[in-house]
Coordinates of N, CA, C and O in Angstrom, one line a residue:
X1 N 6.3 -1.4 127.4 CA 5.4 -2.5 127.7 C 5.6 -3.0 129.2 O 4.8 -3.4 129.9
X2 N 6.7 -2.9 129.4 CA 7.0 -3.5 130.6 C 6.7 -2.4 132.3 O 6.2 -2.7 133.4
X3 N 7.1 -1.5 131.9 CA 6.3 -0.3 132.5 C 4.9 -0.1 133.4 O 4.6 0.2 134.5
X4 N 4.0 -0.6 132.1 CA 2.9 -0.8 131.9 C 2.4 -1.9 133.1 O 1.8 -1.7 134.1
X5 N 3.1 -3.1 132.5 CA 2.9 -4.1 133.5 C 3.4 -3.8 135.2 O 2.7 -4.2 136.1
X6 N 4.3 -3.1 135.3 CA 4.7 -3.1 136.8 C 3.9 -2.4 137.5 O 3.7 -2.6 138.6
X7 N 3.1 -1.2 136.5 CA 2.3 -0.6 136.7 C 1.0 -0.8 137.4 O 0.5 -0.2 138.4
X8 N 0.3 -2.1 136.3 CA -0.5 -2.7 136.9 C -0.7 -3.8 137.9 O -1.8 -4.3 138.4
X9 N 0.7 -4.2 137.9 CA 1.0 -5.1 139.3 C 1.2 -4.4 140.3 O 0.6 -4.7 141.4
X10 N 1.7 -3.4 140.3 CA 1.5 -2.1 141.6 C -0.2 -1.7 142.2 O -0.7 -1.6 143.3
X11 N -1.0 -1.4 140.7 CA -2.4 -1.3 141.4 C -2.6 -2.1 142.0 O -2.7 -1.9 143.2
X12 N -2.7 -3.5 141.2 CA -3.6 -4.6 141.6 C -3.4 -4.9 143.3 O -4.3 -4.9 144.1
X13 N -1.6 -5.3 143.7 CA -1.1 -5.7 145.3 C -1.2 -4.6 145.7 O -0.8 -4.8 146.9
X14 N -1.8 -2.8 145.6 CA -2.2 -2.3 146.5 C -3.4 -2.2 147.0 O -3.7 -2.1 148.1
X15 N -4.4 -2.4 145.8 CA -5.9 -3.0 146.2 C -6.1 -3.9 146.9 O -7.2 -4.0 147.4
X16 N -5.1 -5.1 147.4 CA -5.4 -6.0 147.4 C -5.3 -5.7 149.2 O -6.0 -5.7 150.2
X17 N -4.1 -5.5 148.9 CA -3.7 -4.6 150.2 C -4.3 -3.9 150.9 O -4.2 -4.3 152.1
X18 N -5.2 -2.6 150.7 CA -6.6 -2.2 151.0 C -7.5 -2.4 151.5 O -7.7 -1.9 152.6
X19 N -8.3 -3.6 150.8 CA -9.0 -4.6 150.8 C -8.9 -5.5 152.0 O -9.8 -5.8 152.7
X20 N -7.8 -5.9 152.1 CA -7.0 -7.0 153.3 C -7.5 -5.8 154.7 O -8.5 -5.8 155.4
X21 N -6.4 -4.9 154.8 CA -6.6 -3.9 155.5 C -8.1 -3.5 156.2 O -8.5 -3.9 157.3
X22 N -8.8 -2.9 155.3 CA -10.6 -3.0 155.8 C -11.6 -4.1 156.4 O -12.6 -4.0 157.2
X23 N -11.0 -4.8 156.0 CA -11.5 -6.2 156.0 C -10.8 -6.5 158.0 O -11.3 -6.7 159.2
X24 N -9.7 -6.3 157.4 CA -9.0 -6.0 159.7 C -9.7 -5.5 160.1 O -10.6 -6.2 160.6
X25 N -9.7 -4.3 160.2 CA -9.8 -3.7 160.7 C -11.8 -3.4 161.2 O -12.3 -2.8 162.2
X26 N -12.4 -3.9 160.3 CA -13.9 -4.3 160.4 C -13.7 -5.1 161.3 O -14.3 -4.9 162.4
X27 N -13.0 -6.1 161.1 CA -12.3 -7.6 162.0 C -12.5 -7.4 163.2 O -13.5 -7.8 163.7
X28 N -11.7 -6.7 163.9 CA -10.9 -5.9 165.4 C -12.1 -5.1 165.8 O -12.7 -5.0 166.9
X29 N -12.3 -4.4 164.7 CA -13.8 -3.6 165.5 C -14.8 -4.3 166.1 O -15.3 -4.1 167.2
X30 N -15.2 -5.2 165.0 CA -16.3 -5.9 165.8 C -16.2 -7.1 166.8 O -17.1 -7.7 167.3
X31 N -14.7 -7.3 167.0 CA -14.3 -7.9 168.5 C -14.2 -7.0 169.3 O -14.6 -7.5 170.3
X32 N -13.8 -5.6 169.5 CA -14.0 -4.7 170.5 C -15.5 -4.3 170.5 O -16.0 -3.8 171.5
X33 N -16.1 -4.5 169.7 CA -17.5 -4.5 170.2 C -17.8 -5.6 170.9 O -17.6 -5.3 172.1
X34 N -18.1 -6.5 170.9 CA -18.4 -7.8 171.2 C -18.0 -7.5 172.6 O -18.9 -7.3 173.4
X35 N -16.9 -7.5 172.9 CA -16.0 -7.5 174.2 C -16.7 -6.2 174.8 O -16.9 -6.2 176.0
X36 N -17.0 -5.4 174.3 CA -17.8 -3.9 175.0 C -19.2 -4.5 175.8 O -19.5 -4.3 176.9
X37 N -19.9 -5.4 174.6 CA -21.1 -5.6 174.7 C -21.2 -6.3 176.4 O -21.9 -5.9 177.3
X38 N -19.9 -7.6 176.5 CA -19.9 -8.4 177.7 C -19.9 -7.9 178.6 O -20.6 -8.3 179.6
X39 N -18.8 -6.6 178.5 CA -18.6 -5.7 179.9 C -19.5 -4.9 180.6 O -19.7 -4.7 181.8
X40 N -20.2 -4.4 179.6 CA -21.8 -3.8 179.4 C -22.7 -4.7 180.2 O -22.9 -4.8 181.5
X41 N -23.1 -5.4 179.3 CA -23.6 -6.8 180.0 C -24.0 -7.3 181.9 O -25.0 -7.6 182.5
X42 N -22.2 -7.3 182.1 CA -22.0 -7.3 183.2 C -22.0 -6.3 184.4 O -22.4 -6.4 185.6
X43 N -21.4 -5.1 183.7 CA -21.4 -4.2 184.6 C -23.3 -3.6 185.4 O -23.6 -3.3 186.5
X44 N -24.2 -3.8 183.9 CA -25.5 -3.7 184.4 C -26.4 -5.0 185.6 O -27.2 -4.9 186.6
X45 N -25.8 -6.2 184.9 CA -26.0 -6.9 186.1 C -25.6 -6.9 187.5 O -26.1 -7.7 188.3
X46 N -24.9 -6.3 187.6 CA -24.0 -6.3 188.8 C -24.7 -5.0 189.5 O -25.0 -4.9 190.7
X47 N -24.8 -3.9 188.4 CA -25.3 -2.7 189.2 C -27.3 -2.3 189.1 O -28.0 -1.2 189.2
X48 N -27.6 -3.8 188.9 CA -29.2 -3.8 188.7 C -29.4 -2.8 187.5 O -30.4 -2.2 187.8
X49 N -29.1 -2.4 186.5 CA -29.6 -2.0 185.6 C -30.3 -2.6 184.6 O -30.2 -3.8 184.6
X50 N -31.0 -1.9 183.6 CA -31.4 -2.4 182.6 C -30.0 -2.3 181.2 O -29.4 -1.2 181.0
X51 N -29.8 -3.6 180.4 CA -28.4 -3.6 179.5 C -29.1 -2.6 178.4 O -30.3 -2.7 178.1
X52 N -28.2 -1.5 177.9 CA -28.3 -0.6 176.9 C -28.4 -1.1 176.0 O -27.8 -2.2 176.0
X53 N -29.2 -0.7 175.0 CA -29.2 -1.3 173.0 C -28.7 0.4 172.7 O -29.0 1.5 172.9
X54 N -27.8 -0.3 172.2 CA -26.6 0.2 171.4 C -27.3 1.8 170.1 O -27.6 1.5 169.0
X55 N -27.4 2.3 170.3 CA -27.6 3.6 169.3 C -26.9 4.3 168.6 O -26.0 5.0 169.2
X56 N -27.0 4.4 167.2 CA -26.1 5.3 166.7 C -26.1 6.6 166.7 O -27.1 7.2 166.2
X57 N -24.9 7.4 167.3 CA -24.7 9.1 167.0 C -25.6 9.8 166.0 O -25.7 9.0 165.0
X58 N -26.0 10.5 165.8 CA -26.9 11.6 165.3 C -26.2 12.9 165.5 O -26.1 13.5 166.6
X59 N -25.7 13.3 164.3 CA -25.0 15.0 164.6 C -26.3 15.3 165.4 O -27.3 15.0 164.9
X60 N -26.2 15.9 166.6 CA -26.7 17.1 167.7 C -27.4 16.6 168.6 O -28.1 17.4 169.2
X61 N -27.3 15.2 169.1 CA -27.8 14.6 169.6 C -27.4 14.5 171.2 O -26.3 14.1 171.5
X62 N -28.2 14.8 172.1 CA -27.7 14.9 173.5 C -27.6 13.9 174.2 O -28.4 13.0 174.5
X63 N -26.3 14.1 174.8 CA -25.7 13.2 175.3 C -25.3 13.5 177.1 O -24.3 14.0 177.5
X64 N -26.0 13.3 177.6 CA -25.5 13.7 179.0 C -25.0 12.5 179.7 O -25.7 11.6 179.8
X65 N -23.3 12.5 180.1 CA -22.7 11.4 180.1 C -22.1 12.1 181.9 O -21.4 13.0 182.0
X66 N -22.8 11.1 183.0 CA -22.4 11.8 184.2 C -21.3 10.7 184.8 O -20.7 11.1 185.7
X67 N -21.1 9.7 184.4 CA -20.3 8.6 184.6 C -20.0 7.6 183.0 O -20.9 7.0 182.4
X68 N -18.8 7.7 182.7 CA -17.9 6.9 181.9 C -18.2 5.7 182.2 O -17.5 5.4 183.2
X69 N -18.8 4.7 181.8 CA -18.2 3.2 181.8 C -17.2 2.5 181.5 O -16.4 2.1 182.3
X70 N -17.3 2.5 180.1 CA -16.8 1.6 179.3 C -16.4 2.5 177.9 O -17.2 3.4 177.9
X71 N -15.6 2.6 176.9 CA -15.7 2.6 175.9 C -14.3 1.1 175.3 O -13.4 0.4 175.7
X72 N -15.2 1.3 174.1 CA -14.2 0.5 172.9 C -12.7 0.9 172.7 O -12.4 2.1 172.6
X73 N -12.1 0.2 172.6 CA -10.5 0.6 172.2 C -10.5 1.2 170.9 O -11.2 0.9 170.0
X74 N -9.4 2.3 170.8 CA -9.1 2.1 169.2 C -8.6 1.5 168.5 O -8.4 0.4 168.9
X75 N -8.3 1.9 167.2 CA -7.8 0.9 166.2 C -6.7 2.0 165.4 O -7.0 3.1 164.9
X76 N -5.4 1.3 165.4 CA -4.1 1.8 164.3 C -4.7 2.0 163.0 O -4.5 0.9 162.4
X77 N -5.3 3.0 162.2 CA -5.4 2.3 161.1 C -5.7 3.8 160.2 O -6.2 4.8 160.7
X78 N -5.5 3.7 159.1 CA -5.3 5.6 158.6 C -6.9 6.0 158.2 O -7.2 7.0 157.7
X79 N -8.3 4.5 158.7 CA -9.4 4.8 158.1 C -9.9 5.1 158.9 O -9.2 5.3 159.9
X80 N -11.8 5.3 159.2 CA -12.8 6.0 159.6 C -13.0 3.8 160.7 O -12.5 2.7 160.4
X81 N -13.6 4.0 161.6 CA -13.5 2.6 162.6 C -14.5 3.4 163.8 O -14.5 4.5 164.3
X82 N -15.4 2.0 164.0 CA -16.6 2.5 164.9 C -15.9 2.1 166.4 O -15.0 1.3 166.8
X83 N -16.8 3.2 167.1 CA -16.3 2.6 168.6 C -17.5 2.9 169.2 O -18.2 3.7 168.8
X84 N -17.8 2.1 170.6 CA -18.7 2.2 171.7 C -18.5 2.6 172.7 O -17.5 2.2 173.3
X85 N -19.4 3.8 173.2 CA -19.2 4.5 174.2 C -20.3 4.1 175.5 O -21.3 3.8 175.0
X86 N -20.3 4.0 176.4 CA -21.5 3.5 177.4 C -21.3 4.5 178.6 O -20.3 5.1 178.9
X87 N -22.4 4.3 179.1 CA -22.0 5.7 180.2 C -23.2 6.2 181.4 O -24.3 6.5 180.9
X88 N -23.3 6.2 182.1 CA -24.9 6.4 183.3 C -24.9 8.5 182.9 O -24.0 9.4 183.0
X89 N -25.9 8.5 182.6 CA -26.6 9.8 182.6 C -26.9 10.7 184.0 O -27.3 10.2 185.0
X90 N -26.7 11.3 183.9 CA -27.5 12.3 185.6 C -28.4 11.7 186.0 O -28.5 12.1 187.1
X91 N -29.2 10.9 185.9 CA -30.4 10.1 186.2 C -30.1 8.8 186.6 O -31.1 8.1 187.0
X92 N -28.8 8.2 186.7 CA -28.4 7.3 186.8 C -28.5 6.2 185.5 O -27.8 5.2 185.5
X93 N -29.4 6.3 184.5 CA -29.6 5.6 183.6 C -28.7 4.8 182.4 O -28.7 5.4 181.4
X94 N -28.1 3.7 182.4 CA -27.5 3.1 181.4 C -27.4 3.4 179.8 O -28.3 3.0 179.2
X95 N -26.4 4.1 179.1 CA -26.8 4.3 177.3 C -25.6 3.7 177.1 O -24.7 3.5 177.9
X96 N -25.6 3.2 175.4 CA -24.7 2.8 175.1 C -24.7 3.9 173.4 O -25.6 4.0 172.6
X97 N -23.5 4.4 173.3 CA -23.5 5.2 171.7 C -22.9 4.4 170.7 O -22.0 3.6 171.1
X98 N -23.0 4.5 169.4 CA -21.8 3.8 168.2 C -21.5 5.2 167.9 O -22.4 6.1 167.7
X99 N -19.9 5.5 167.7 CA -20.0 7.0 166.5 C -18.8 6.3 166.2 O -18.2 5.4 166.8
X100 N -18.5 7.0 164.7 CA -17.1 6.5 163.7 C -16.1 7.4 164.6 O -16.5 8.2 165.5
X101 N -14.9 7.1 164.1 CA -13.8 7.7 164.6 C -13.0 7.6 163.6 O -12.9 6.6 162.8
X102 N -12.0 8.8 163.5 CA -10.7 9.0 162.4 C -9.5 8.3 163.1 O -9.2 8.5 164.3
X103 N -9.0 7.4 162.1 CA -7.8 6.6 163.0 C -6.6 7.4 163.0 O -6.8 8.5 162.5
X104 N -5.7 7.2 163.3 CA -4.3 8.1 163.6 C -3.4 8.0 162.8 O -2.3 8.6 163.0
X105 N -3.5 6.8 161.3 CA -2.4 6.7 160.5 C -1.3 7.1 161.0 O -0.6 8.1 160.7
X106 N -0.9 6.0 162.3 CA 0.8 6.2 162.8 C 1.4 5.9 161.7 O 2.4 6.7 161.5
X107 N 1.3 5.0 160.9 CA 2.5 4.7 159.8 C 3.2 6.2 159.0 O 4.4 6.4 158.9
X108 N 2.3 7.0 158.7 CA 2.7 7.9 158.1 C 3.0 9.1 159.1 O 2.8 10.3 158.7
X109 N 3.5 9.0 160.3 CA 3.9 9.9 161.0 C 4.9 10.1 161.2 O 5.3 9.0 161.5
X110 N 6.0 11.1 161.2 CA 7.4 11.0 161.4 C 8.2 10.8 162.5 O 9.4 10.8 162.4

């Protein structure tokens, strides 16, 4: 009986744990967005552009990226976490991308 119980005290504080975790890390993402969006923001005013609306990746979707802006930082974390990419095209044109990214689960690295 008692087994049992530690058992399900082990599920329960690692769901909980989980849960907490996602909930971060959703957290952090969408302040690195936020913080992307400003920089964006700014860098277009400054360089007379029109500010990018944000689009999401599409497997096969072309991307002609002739100048790097800005992207979003990563995130520590062993789950799937969105980042923003922004960037001037050969045409000189402003885009902004969302695609997921695989985090690097440093904890479990040796």
């Amino acid at each position: 009986m008692n087994i049992t119980k530690v058992a399900l005290a082990v599920v329960l504080l690692s769901s909980t744990q989980l849960a907490f975790s996602k909930s971060s890390v959703e957290q952090v993402s969408q302040k690195y967005q936020e913080q992307h969006a400003e920089i964006i923001q700014k860098y277009a005013i400054k360089n007379n552009k029109k500010v990018p609306i944000v689009v999401d990746y599409k497997y096969g979707m072309k991307i002609d990226v002739a100048k790097l802006i800005h992207q979003t930082r990563d995130i520590e974390t062993c789950g799937n976490f969105k980042k923003i990419m922004s960037y001037e095209d050969s045409q000189g044109k402003l885009h902004s991308v969302r695609y997921t990214k695989l985090g690097s689960c440093r904890s479990q690295q040796g």
